[in-house]
Tab-separated table of C-alpha atoms in Angstrom:
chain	number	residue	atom	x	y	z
A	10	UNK	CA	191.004	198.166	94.368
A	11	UNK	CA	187.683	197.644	95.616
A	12	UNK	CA	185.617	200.605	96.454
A	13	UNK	CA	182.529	200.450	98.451
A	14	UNK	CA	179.800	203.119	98.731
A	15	UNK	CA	177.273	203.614	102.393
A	16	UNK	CA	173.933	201.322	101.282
A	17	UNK	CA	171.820	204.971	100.527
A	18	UNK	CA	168.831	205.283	103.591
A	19	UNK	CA	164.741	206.304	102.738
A	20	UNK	CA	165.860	210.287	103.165
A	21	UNK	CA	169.288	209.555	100.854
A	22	UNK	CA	166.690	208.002	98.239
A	23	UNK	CA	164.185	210.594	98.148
A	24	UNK	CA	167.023	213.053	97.731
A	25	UNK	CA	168.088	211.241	94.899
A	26	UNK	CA	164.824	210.763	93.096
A	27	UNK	CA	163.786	214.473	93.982
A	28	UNK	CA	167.029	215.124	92.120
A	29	UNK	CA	166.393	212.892	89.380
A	30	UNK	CA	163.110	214.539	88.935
A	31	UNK	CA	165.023	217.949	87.934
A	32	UNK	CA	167.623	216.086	85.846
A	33	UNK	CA	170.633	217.061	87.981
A	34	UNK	CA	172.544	213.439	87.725
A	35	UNK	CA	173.536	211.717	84.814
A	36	UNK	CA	171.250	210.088	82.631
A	37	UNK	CA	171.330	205.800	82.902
A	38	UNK	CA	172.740	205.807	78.956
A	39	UNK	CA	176.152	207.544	81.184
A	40	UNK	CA	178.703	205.333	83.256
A	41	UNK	CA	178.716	206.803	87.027
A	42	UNK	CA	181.428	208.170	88.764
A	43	UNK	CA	182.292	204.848	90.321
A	44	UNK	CA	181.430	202.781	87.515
A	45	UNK	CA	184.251	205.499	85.464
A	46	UNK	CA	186.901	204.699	88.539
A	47	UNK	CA	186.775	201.349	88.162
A	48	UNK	CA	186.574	201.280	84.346
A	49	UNK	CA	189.928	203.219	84.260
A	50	UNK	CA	191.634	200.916	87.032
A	51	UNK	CA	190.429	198.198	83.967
A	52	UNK	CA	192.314	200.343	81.973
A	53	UNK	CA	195.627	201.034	83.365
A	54	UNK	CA	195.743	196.763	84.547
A	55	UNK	CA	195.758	196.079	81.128
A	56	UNK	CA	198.679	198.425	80.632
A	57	UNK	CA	200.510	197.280	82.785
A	58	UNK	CA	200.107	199.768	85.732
A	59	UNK	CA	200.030	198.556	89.198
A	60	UNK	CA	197.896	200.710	91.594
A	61	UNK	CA	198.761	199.211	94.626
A	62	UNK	CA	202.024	198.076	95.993
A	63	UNK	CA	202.463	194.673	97.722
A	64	UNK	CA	205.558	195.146	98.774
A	65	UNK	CA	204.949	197.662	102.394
A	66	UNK	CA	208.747	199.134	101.670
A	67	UNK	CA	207.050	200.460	98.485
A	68	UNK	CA	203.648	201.499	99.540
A	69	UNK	CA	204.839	205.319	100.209
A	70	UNK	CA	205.598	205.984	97.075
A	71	UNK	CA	203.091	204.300	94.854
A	72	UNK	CA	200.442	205.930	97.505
A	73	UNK	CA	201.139	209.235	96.667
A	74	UNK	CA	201.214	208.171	92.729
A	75	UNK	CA	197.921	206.544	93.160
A	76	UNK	CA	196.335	210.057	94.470
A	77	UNK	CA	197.928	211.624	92.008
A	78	UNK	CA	196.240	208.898	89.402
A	79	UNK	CA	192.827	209.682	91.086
A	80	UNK	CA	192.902	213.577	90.761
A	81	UNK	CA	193.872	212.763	87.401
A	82	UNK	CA	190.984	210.967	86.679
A	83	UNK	CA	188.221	213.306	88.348
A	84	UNK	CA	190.045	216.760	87.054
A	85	UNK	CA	190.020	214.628	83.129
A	86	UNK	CA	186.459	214.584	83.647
A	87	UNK	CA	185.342	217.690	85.844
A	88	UNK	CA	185.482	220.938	83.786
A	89	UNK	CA	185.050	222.709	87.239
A	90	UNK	CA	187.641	221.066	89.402
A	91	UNK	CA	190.912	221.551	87.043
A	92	UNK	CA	190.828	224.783	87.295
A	93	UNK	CA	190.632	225.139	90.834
A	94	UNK	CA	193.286	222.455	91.696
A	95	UNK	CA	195.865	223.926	88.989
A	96	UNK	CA	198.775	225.730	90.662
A	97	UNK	CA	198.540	228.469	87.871
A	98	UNK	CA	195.013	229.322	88.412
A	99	UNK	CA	194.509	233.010	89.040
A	100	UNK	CA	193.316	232.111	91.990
A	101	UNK	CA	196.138	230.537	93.463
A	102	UNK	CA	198.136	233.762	92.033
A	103	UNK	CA	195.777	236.254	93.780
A	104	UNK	CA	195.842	234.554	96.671
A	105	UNK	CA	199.768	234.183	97.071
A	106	UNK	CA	200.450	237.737	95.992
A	107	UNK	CA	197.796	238.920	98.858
A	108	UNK	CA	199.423	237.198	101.397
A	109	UNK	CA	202.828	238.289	100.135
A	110	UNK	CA	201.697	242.149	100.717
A	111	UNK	CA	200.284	241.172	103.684
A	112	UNK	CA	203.117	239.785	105.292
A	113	UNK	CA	205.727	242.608	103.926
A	114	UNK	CA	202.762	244.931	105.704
A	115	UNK	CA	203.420	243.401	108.863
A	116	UNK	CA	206.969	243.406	109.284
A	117	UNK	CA	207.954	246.260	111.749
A	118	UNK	CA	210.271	248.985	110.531
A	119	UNK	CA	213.638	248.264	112.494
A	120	UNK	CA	215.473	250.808	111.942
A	121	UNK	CA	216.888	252.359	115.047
A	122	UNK	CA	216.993	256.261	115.584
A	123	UNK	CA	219.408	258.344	116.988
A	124	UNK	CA	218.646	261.744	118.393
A	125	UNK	CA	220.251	265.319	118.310
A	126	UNK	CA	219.133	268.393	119.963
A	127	UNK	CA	219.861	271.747	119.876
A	128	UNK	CA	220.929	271.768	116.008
A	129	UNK	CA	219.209	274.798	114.810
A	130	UNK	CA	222.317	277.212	112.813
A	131	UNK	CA	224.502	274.182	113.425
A	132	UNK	CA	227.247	274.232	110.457
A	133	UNK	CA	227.822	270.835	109.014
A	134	UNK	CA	228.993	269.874	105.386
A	135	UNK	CA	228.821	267.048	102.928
A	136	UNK	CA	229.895	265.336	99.962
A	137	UNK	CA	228.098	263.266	96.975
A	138	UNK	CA	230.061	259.976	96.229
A	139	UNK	CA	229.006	259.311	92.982
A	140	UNK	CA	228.794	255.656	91.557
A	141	UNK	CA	227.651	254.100	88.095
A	142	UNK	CA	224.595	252.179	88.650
A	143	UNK	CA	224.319	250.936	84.584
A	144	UNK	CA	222.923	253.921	83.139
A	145	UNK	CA	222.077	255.420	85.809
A	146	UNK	CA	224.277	257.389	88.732
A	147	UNK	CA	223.659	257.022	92.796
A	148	UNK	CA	225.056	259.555	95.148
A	149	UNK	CA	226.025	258.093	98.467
A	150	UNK	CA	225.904	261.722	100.776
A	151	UNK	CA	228.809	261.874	103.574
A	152	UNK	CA	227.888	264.470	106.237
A	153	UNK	CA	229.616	265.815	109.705
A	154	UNK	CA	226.417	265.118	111.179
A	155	UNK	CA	226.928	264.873	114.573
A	156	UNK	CA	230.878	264.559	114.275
A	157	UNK	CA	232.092	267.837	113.822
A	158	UNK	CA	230.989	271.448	112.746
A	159	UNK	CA	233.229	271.111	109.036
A	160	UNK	CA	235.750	273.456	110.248
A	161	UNK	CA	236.588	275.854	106.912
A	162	UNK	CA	240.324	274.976	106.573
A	163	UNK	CA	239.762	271.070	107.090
A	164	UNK	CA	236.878	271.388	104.293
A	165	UNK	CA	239.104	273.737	102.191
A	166	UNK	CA	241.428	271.122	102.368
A	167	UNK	CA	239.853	268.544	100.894
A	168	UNK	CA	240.947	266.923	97.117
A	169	UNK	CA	237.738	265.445	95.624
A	170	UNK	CA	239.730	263.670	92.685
A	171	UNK	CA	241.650	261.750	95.721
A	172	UNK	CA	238.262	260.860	97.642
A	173	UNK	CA	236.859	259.594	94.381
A	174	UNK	CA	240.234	257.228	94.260
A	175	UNK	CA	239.363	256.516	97.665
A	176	UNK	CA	235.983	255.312	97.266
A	177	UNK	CA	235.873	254.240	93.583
A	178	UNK	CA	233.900	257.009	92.438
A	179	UNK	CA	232.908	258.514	89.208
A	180	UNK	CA	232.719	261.671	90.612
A	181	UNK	CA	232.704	263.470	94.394
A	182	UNK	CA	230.790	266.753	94.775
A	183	UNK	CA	230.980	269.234	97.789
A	184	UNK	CA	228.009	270.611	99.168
A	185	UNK	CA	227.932	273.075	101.891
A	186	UNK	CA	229.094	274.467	104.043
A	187	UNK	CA	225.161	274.670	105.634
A	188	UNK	CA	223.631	275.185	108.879
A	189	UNK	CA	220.399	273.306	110.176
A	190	UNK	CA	217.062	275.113	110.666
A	191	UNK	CA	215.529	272.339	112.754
A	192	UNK	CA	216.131	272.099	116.532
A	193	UNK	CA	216.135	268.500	117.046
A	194	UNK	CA	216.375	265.842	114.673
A	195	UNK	CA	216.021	262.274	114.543
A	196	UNK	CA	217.833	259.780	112.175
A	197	UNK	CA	218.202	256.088	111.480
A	198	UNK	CA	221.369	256.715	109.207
A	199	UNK	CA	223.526	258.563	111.936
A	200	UNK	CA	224.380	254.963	113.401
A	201	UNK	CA	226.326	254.079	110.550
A	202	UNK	CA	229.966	253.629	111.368
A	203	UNK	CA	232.008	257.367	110.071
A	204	UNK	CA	234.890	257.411	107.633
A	205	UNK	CA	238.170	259.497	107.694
A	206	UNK	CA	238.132	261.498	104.786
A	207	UNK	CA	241.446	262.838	104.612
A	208	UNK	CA	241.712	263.853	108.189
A	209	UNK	CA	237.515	265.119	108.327
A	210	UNK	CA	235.356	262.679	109.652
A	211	UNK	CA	232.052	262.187	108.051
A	212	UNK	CA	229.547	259.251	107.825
A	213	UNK	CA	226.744	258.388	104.899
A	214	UNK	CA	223.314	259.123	105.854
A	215	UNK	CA	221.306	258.857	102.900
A	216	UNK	CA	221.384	257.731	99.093
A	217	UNK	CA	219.992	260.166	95.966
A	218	UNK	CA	219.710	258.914	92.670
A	219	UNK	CA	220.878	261.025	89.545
A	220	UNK	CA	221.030	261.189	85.156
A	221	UNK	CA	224.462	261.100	83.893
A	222	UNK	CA	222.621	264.479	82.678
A	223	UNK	CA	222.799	266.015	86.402
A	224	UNK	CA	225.935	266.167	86.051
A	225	UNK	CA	226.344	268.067	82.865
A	226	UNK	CA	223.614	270.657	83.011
A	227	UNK	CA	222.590	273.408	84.721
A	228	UNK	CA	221.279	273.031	88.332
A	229	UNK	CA	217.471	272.949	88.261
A	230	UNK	CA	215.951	274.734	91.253
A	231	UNK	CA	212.613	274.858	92.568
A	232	UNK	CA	212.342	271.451	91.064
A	233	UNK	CA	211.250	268.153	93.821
A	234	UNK	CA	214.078	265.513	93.856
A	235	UNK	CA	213.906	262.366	95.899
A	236	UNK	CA	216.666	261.145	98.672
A	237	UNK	CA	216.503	257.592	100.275
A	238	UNK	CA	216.773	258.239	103.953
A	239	UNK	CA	214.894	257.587	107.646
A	240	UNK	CA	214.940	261.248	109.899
A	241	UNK	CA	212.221	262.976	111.653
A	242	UNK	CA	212.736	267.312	111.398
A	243	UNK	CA	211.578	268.441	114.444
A	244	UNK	CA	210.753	272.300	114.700
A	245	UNK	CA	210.028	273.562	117.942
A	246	UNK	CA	206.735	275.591	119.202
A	247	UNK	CA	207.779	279.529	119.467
A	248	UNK	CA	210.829	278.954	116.639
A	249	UNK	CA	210.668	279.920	113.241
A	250	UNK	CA	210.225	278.572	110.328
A	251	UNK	CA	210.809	279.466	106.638
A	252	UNK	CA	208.576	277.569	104.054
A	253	UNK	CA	208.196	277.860	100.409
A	254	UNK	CA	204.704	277.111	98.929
A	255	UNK	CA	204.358	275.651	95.554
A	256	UNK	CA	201.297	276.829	92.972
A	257	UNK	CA	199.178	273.433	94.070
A	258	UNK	CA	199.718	274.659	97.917
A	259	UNK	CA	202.249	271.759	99.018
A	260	UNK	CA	204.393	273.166	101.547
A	261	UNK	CA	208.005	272.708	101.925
A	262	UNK	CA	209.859	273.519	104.905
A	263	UNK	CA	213.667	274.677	104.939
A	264	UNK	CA	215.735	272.131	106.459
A	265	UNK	CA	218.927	274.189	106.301
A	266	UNK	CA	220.574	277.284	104.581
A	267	UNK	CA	223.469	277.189	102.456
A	268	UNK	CA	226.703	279.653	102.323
A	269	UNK	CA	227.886	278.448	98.572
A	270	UNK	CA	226.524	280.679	96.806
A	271	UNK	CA	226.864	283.375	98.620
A	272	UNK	CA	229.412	282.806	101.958
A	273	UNK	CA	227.921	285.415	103.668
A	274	UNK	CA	224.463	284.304	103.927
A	275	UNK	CA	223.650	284.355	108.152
A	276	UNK	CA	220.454	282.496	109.975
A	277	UNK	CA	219.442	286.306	110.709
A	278	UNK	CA	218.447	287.116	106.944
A	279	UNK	CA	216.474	284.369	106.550
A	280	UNK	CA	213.059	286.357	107.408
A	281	UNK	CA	213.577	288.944	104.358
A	282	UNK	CA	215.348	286.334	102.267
A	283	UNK	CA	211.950	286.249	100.158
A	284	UNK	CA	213.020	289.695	98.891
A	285	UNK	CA	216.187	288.245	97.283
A	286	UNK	CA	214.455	284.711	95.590
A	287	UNK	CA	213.062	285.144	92.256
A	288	UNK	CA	210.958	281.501	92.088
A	289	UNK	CA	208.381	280.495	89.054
A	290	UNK	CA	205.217	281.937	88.791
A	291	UNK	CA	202.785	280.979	91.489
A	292	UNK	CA	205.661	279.944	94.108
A	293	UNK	CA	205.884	281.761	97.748
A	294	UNK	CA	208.173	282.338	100.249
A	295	UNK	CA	206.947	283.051	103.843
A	296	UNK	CA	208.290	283.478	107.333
A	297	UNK	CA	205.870	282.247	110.307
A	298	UNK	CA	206.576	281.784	114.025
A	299	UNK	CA	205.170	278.285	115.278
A	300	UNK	CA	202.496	277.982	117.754
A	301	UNK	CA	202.777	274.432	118.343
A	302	UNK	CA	205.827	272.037	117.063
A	303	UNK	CA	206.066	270.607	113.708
A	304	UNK	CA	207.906	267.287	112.671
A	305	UNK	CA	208.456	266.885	108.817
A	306	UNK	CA	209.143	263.221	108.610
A	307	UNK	CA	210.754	260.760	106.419
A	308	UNK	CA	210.775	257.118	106.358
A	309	UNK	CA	212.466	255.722	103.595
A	310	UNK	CA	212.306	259.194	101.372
A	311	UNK	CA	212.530	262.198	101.457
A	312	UNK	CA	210.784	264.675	98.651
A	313	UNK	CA	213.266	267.864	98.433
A	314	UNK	CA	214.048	271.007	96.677
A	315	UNK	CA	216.722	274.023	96.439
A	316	UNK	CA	216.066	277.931	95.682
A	317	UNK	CA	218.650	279.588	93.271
A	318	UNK	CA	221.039	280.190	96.496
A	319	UNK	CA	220.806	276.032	97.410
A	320	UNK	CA	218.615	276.502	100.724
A	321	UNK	CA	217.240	273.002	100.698
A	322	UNK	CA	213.485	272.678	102.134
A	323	UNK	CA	211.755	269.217	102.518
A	324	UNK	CA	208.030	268.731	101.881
A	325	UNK	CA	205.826	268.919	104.898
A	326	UNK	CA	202.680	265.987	104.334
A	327	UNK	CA	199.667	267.296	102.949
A	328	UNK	CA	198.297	267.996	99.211
C-alpha cells in the first residue's frame, strides 16, 4: 500500500524546525511514523498477510481487518492512545454509567393515579399475603380500598389458612379493621384489578418487606418500616390532624386509626389520645388544626410507623 504525505509548505517547515529546535519529534537515529507503517506492511508480506484484497467481493471484510491492523500498529507504539481506544478504560466506564443514570433520570414516572374524596373515618380493612422471597419474606397488602367499607361479619368471616391456600402463601395476616384520617387520597395501586376473597372483595395496593423474625417476635412500635407504594395523603385546610414527632423532629402524620387493639377506639378520641400512648423518651404526640392543606406523598415508598394501639402515621418530608 502506498502512502503519500502533502509536500510540507515554508510555514509547515518552519513549524517543523521551530519544533525540532525544542526536541519535540524524534531524533534522525528513530524510524518515523511512516517509515514504521511501511516497515510493518514489510513485515506482515513476508508472513504471508495480505493487506489488501483483489478480489472487490472480498474487499469488505479485509477493509475492516486492515483498520483494525493499523490501530494495532499505532496503539503498539503510542503509550497514550491504548488507553483511550480500549473499551475497558475507565473512561469508557464513566462515561456509559453517566449516560445510563441519565437516561433512567429522564424517563417519566407512568404510573396513573386514581382519586378518592371524602375518605376521612372511612372503615376499610386489609390483609398481608405473605411469600418466601429466599431468606427473606414480602407481604403483598389486600385492602377494601375503594370497594367496600369491610363490613364486620364478612371480615369475621374470613379463614386466613384458606386464603394462604388460595394464594400460595406462607402466611396471611389481618390488619384492621381502620378508618382513614386523610380526606382525599390519591393512588397509583387502586387501578389494579380486585380479587374475591371468599366473598370480600379487596385489591393489592402496595408491597412491605419483612425477617422471617417479624413474624416470631414481638411487634416493635414506634419503630420506621418501609412499604413499596405510589399515593399522595391529602389533608384538608381547617381539618385536623394528629402527628407524632420523633426526638430528631421528623414528623409523622396519622394516616388512619386502628380498632384491633382496642374495638372501641372512635375518630372523636383521637385529640386526647396522647394521654393514653406511652412512646420512648423524646417522642410527642400533638393535635393541630390546619391552616392551609397538607399532602404527605409517596412515590415508590412510603416511610411508616405504629403506636402500641397500631395507629399507623406516615412521615411528612423534612429532617
Amino acid at each position: 500500500m502506498q502512502m503519500t504525505f502533502p509536500t510540507p509548505t515554508t510555514a509547515t517547515i518552519g513549524h517543523t524546525a521551530s519544533q525540532m529546535q525544542r526536541g519535540h519529534i524524534l531524533s534522525a537515529r528513530s524510524p518515523s511514523l511512516p517509515d514504521r507503517l511501511q516497515q510493518r506492511r514489510g513485515n506482515l508480506e513476508q508472513a504471508g498477510t495480505k493487506p489488501i484484497a483483489s478480489d472487490p467481493a472480498k474487499a469488505p471484510k479485509i477493509r475492516w481487518r486492515n483498520v483494525a491492523v493499523r490501530c494495532k500498529l499505532l496503539c503498539s507504539r503510542s503509550p497514550l492512545v491504548r488507553p483511550m481506544l480500549s473499551a475497558r478504560s475507565p473512561i469508557f466506564v464513566a462515561a456509559g454509567l453517566v449516560l445510563l443514570v441519565a437516561v433512567a433520570a429522564a424517563q417519566p414516572s407512568t404510573t396513573p393515579m386514581k382519586m378518592l374524596d371524602d375518605v376521612r373515618d372511612r372503615r376499610y380493612c386489609e390483609l398481608f399475603v405473605v411469600k418466601r422471597e429466599g431468606v427473606r419474606l414480602s407481604a403483598d397488602v389486600y385492602n377494601t380500598l375503594g370497594l367496600n367499607d369491610c363490613p364486620q361479619a364478612a371480615w369475621d368471616a374470613i379463614d386466613t389458612a384458606k386464603v394462604a391456600s388460595q394464594f400460595g402463601a406462607f402466611r396471611v395476616i389481618r390488619n384492621g379493621p381502620r378508618h382513614f384520617i386523610m380526606d382525599r387520597l390519591a393512588s397509583g395501586d387502586v387501578t389494579r384489578s380486585p380479587a374475591d376473597i371468599q366473598g370480600l372483595a379487596m385489591r393489592p395496593v402496595a408491597t412491605m418487606r419483612l425477617r422471617l423474625l417479624d413474624l416470631v417476635e414481638k411487634r416493635a412500635f414506634y419503630v420506621e418500616r418501609t412499604i413499596r407504594r405510589t399515593t399522595d395523603w391529602t389533608f384538608l385546610a381547617g381539618k385536623p390532624v394528629y402527628e407524632l414527632v420523633s426526638p430528631k423532629g421528623q414528623v409523622y402524620v396519622m394516616q388512619s386509626y386502628s380498632q384491633i387493639v382496642d374495638p372501641s377506639l372512635a375518630y372523636a378520641d383521637l385529640a386526647a389520645l396522647g394521654s393514653r400512648l406511652k412512646p420512648p423518651k423524646g417522642w410527642q404526640y400533638r393535635s393541630r388544626t390546619l391552616t392551609a392543606d397538607l399532602v404527605a406523598p409517596a412515590r415508590g415508598e412510603a416511610h411508616i410507623i405504629q403506636d402500641e394501639l397500631q395507629n399507623t402515621y406516615q412521615r411528612l418530608p423534612g429532617p
